[in-house]
mmCIF file of C-alpha atoms in Angstrom:
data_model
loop_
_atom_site.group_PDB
_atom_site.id
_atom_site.type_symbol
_atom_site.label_atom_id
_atom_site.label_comp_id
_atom_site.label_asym_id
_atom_site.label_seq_id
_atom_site.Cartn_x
_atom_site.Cartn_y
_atom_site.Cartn_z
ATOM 1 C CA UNK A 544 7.826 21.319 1.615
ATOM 2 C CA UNK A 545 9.036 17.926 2.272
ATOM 3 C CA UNK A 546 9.579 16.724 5.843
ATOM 4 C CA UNK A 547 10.840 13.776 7.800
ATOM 5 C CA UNK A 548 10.537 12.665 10.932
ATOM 6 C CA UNK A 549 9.798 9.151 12.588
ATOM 7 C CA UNK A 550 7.146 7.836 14.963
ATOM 8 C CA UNK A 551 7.970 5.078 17.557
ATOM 9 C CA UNK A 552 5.630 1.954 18.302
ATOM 10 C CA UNK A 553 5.377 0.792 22.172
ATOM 11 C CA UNK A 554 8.156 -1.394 21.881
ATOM 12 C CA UNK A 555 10.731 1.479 20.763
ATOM 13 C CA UNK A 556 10.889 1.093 16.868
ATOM 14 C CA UNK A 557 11.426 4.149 14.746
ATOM 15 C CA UNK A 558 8.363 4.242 11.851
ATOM 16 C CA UNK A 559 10.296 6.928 9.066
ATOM 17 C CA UNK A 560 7.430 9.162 7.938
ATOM 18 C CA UNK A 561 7.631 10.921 4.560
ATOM 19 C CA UNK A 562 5.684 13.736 4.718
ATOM 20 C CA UNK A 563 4.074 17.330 2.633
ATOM 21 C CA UNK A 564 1.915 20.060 3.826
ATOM 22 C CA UNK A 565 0.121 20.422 6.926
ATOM 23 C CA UNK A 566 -3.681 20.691 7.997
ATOM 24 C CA UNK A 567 -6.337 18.994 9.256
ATOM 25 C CA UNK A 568 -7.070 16.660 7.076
ATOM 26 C CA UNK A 569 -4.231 13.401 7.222
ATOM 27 C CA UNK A 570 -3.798 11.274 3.546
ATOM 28 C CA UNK A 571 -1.917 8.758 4.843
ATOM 29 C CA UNK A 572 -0.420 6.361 2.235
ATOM 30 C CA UNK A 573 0.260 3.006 2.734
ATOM 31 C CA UNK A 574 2.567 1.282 0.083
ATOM 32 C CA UNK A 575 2.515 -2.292 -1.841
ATOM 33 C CA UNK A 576 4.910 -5.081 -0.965
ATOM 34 C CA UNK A 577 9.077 -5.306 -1.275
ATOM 35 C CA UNK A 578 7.961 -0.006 -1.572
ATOM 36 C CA UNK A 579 8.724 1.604 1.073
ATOM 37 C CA UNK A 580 6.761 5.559 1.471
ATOM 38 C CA UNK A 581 8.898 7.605 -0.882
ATOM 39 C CA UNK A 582 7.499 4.919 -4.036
ATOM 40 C CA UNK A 583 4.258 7.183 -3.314
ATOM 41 C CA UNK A 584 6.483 10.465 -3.929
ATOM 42 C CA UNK A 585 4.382 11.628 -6.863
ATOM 43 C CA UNK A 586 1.342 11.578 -5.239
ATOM 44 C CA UNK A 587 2.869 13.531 -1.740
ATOM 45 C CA UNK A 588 4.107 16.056 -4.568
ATOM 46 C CA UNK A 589 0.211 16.232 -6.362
ATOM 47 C CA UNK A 590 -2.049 16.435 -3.237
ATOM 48 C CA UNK A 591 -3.858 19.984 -2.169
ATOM 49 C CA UNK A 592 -2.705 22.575 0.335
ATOM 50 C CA UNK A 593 -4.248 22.417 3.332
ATOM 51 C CA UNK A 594 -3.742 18.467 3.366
ATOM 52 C CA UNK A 595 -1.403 16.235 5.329
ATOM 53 C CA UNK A 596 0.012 14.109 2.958
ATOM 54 C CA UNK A 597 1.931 11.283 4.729
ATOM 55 C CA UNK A 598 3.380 8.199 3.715
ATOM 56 C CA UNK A 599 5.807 5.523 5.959
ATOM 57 C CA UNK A 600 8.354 2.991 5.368
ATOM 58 C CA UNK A 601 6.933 -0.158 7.145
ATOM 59 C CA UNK A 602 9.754 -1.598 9.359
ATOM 60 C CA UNK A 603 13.182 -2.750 8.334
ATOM 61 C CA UNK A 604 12.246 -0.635 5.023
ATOM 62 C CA UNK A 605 14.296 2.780 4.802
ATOM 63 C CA UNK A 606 14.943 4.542 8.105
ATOM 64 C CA UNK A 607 12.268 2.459 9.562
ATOM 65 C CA UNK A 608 13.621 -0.040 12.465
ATOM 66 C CA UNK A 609 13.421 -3.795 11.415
ATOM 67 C CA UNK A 610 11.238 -5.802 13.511
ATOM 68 C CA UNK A 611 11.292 -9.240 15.203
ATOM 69 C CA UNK A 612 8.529 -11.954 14.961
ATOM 70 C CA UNK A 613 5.605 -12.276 12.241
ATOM 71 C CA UNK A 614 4.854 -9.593 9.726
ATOM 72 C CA UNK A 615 1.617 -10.458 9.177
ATOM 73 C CA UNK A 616 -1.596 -8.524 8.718
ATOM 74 C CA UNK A 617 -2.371 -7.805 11.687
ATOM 75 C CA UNK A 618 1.138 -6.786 12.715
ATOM 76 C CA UNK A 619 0.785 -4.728 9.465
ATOM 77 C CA UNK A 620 -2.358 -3.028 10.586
ATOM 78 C CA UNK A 621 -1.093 -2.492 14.182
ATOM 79 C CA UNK A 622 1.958 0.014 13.128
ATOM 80 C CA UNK A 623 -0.068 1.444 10.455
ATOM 81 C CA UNK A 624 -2.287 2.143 13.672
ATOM 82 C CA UNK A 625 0.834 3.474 15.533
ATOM 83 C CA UNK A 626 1.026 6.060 12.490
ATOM 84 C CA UNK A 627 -2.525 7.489 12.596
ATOM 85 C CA UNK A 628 -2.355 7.615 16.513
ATOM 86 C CA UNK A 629 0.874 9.869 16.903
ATOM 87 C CA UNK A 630 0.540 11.954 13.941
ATOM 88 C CA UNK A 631 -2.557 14.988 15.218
ATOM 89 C CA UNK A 632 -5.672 14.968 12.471
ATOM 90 C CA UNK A 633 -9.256 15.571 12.298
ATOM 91 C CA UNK A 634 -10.278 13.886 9.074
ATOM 92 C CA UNK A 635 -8.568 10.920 7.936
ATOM 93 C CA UNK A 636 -7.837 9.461 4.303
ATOM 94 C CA UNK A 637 -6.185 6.079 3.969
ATOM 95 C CA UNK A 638 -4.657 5.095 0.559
ATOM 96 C CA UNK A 639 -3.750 1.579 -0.009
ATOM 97 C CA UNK A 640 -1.704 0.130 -2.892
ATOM 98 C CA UNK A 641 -1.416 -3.619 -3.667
ATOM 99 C CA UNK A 642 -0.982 -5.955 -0.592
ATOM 100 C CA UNK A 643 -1.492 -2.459 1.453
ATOM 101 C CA UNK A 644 -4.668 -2.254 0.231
ATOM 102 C CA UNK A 645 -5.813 -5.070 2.978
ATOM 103 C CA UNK A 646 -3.617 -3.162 5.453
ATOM 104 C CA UNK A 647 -5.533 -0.141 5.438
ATOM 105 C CA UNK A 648 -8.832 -2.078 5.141
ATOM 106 C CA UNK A 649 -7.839 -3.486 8.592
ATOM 107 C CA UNK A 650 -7.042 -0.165 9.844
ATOM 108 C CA UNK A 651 -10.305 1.465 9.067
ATOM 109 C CA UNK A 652 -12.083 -1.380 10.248
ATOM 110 C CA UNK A 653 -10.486 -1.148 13.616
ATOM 111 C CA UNK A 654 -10.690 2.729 13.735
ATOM 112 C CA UNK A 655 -14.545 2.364 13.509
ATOM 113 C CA UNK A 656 -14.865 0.229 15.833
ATOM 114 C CA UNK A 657 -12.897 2.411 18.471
ATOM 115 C CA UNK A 658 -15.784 5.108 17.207
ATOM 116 C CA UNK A 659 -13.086 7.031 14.855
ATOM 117 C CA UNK A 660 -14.210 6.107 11.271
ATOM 118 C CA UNK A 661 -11.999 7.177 8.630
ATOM 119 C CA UNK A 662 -13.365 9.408 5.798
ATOM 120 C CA UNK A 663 -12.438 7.600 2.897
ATOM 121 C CA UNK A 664 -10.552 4.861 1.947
ATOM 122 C CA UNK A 665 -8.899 4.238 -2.105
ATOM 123 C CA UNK A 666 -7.430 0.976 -2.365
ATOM 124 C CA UNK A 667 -4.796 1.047 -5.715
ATOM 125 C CA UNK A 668 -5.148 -2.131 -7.406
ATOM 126 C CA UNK A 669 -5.383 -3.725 -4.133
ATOM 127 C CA UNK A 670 -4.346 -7.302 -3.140
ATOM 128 C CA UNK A 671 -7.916 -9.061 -3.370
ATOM 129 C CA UNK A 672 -8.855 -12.490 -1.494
ATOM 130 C CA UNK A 673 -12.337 -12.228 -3.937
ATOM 131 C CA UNK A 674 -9.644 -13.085 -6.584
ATOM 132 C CA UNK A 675 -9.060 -16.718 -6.873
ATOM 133 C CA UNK A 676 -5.790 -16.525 -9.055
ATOM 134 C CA UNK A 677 -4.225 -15.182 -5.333
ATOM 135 C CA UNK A 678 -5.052 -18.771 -4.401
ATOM 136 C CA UNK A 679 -3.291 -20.767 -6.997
ATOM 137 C CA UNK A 680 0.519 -22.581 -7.332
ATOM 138 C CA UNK A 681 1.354 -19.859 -9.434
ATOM 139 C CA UNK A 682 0.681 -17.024 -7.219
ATOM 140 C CA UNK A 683 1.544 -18.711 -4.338
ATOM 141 C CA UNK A 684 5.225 -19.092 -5.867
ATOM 142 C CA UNK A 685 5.469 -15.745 -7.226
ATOM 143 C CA UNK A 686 5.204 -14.595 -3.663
ATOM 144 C CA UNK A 687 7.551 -17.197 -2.460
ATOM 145 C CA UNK A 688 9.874 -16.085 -4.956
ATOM 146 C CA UNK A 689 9.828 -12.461 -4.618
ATOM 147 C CA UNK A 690 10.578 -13.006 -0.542
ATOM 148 C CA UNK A 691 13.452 -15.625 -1.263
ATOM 149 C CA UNK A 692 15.192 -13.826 -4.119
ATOM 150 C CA UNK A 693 15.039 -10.397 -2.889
ATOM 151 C CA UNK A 694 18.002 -11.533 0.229
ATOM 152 C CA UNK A 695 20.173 -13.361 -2.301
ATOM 153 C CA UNK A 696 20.145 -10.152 -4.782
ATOM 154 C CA UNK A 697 21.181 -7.835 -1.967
ATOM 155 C CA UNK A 698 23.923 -10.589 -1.594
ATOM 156 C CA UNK A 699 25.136 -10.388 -4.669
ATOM 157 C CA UNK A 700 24.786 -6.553 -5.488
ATOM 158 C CA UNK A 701 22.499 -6.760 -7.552
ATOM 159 C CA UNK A 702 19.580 -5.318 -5.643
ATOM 160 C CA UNK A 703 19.917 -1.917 -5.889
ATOM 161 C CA UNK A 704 20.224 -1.634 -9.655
ATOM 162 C CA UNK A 705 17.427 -3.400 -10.043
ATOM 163 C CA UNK A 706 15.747 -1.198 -7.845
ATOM 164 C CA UNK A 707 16.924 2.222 -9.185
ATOM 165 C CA UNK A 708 15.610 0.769 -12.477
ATOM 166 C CA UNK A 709 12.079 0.187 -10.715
ATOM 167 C CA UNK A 710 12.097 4.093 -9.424
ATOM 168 C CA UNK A 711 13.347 5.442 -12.879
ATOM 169 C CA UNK A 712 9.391 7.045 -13.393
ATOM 170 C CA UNK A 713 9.039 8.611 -9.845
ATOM 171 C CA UNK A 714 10.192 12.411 -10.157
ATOM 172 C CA UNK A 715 13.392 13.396 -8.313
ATOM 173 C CA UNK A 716 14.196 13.673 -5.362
ATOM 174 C CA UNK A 717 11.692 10.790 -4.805
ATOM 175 C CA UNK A 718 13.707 8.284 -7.346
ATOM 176 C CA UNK A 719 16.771 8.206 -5.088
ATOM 177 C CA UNK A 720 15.015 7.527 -2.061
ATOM 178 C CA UNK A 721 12.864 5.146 -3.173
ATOM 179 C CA UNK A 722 15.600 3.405 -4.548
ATOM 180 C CA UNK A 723 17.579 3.280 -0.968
ATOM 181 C CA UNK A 724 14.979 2.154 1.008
ATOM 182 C CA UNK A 725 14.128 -1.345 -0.443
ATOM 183 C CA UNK A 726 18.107 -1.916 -1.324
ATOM 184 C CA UNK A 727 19.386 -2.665 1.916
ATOM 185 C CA UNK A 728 19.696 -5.943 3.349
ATOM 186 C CA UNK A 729 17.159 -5.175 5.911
ATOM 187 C CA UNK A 730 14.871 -3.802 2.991
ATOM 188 C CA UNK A 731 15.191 -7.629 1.569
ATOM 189 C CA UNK A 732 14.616 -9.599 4.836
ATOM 190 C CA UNK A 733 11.597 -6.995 5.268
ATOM 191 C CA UNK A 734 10.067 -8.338 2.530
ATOM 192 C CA UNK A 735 10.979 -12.040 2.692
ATOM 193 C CA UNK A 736 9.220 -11.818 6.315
ATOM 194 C CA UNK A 737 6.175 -10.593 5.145
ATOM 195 C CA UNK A 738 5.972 -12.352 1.859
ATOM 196 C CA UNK A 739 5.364 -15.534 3.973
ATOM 197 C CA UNK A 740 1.895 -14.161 5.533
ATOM 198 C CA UNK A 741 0.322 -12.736 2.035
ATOM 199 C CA UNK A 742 -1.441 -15.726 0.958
ATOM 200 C CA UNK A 743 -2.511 -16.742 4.678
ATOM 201 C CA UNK A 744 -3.793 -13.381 4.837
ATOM 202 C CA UNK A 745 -5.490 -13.032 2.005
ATOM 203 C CA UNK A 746 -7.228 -16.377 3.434
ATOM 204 C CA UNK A 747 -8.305 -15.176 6.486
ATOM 205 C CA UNK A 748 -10.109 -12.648 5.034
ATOM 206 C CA UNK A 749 -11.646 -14.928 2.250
ATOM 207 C CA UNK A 750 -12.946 -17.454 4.942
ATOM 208 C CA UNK A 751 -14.252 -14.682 7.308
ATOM 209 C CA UNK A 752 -15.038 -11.720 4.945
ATOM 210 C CA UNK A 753 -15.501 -8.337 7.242
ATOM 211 C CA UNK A 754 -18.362 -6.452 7.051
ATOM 212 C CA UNK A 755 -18.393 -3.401 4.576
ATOM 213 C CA UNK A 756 -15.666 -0.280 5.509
ATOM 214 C CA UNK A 757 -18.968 2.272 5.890
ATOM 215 C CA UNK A 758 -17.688 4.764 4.144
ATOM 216 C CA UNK A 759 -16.335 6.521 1.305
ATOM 217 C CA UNK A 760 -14.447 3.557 -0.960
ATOM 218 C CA UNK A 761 -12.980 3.666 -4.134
ATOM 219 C CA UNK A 762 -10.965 0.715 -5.772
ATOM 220 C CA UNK A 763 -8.695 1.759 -8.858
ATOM 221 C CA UNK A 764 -7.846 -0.619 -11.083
ATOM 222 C CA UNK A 765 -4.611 -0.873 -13.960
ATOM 223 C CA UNK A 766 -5.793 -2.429 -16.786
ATOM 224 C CA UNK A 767 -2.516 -3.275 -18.591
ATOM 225 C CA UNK A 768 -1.758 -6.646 -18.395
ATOM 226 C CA UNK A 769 2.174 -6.423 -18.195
ATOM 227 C CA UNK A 770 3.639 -9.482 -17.109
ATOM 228 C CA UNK A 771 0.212 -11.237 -15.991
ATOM 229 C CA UNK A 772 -1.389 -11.927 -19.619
ATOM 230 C CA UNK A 773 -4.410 -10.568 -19.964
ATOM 231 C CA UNK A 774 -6.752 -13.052 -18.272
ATOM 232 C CA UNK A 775 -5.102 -12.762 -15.559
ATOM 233 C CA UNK A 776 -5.154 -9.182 -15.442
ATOM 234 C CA UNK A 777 -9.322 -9.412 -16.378
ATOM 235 C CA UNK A 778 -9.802 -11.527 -13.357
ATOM 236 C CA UNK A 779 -8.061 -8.742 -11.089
ATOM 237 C CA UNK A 780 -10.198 -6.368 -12.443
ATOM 238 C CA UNK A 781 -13.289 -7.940 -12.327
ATOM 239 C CA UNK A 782 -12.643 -8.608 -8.277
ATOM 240 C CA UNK A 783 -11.653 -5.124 -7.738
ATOM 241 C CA UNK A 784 -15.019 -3.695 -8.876
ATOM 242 C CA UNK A 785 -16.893 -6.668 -6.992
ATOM 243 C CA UNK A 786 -14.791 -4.952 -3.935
ATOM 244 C CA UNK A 787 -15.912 -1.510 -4.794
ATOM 245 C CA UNK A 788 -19.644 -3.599 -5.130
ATOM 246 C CA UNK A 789 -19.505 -4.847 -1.072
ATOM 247 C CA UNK A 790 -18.260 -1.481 -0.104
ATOM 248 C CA UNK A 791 -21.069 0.430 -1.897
ATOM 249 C CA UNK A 792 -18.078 2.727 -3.469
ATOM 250 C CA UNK A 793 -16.549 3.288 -6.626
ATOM 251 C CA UNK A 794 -14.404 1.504 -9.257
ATOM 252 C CA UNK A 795 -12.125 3.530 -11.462
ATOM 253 C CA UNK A 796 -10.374 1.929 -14.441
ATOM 254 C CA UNK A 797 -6.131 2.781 -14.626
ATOM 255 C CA UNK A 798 -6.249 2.243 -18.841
ATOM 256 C CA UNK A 799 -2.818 3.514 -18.963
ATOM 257 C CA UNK A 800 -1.153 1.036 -15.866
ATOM 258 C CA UNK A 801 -0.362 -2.035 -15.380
ATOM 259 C CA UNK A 802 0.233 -2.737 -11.279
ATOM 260 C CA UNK A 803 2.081 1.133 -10.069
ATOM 261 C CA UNK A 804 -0.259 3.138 -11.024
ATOM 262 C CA UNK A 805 0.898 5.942 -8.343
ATOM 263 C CA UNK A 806 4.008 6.118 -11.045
ATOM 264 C CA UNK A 807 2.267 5.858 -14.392
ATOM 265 C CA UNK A 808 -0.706 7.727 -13.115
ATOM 266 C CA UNK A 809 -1.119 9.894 -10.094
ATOM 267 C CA UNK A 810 -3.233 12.038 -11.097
ATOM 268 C CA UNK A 811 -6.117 8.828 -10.650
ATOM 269 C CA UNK A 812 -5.182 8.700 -7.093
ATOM 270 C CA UNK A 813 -5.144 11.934 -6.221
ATOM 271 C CA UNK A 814 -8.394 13.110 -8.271
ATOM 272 C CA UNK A 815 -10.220 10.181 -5.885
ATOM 273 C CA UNK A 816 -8.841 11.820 -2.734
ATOM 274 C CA UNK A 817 -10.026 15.274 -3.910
ATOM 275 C CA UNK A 818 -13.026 13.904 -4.607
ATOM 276 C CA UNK A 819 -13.231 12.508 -0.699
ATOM 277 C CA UNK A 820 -12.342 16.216 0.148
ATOM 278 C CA UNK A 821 -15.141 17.429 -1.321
ATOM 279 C CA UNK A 822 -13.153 19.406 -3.731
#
């Protein structure tokens, strides 16, 4: 059964959890950037009994408070941390997609050095700073672009058809509210705030790479190009399974995605975490 409920960081902001099943073992899911936690719906719907599935809206996303100041990484990592803290477990799973894939990287990192190591981490196509195309004018102006025009679309009106259209393959309920939570003007600002830190990020890590996660890793990878072309989408690739190299994990090929694969294929995702769970 589906549940909501929220978590609040030190400072008093509501964190709006998305949540199925109940046990010891916590999947928490952390989404991409401009997705809030229902875009991971049809994984929460595909994931064992016995499991705490959870995913979040990060703030001003959904029913999630907006928050003041920098969204960058580490303010990233720290409510992700706020998340795993409140919410009882045992045996943690953290699931990254796109520029949550560093997010959750951060996470664990911190976790094992506070002597809690996570049990296994998947990063989904993953925002990579062993890619060099992250690094270029282009990129650097797609993410520019994505945080300015996202504010001026919600202006206009045009934001949430655009982003009903970009939910049309989750399963319902999960379209709806997917939909909703990146629509709103605080959705767009959301996004806009931490589109600014994703290249700096990204650079931070590339300068001062952090040691290996020490544990369970696998990296999936879409291998449609979609709107990259496809050497762009080769060079991805090929830093996603050097990632899955440094970690001493695995690398799974998406053949049938391009970027989402948690819409175009779940079953990926949630075959990995099984695999964590021993199953």
């Amino acid at each position: 059964m589906r549940q909501d409920s929220d978590v609040h960081t030190p400072e008093g902001r509501a964190l709006h959890l998305h949540s199925r099943g109940a046990g010891g073992t916590l999947v928490l899911l952390e989404a991409g950037l401009g997705a809030g936690g229902a875009s991971w719906g049809s994984v929460l719907d595909a994931l064992p009994e016995g499991v705490h599935a959870l995913a979040y809206d990060r703030a001003g996303h959904g029913g999630s408070t907006p928050a003041s100041g920098a969204r960058d990484l580490g303010a990233l990592v720290t409510d992700l941390l706020t998340v795993v803290d409140a919410v009882e477990h045992e045996r943690l799973i953290l699931v990254g997609h796109s520029w949550g894939g560093p997010i959750v990287r951060g996470a664990a990192a911190q976790l094992r050095e506070r002597g809690r190591p996570v049990a296994g981490v998947v990063l989904v196509d993953p925002g990579e700073e062993l890619a060099d195309l992250y690094f270029t004018r282009t990129a650097r102006a797609m993410i520019g672009a994505q945080g300015a025009v996202m504010p001026l679309l919600s202006r206009l009106g045009l934001l949430a058809p655009l982003q009903r259209s970009a939910a049309r393959s989750l399963p319902a309920p999960w379209r709806d509210v997917a939909a909703a939570s990146v629509s709103t003007c605080a959705a767009a600002q959301a996004v806009r705030a931490e589109s600014r830190h994703v290249t700096a990020g990204l650079l931070g890590l590339r300068l001062d790479p952090p040691p290996p996660l020490a544990t369970a890793v696998t990296v999936v990878s879409g291998r449609l190009s979609e709107g990259l072309g496809r050497r762009m989408r080769d060079e991805l690739t090929d830093a996603h399974r050097a990632r899955a190299e440094v970690e001493g994990g695995r690398f799974v090929a998406a053949e049938a995605s391009g970027h989402v694969i948690a819409a175009s294929e779940p079953e990926l995702i949630v075959g990995e975490i099984r695999r964590m769970l021993g199953e």
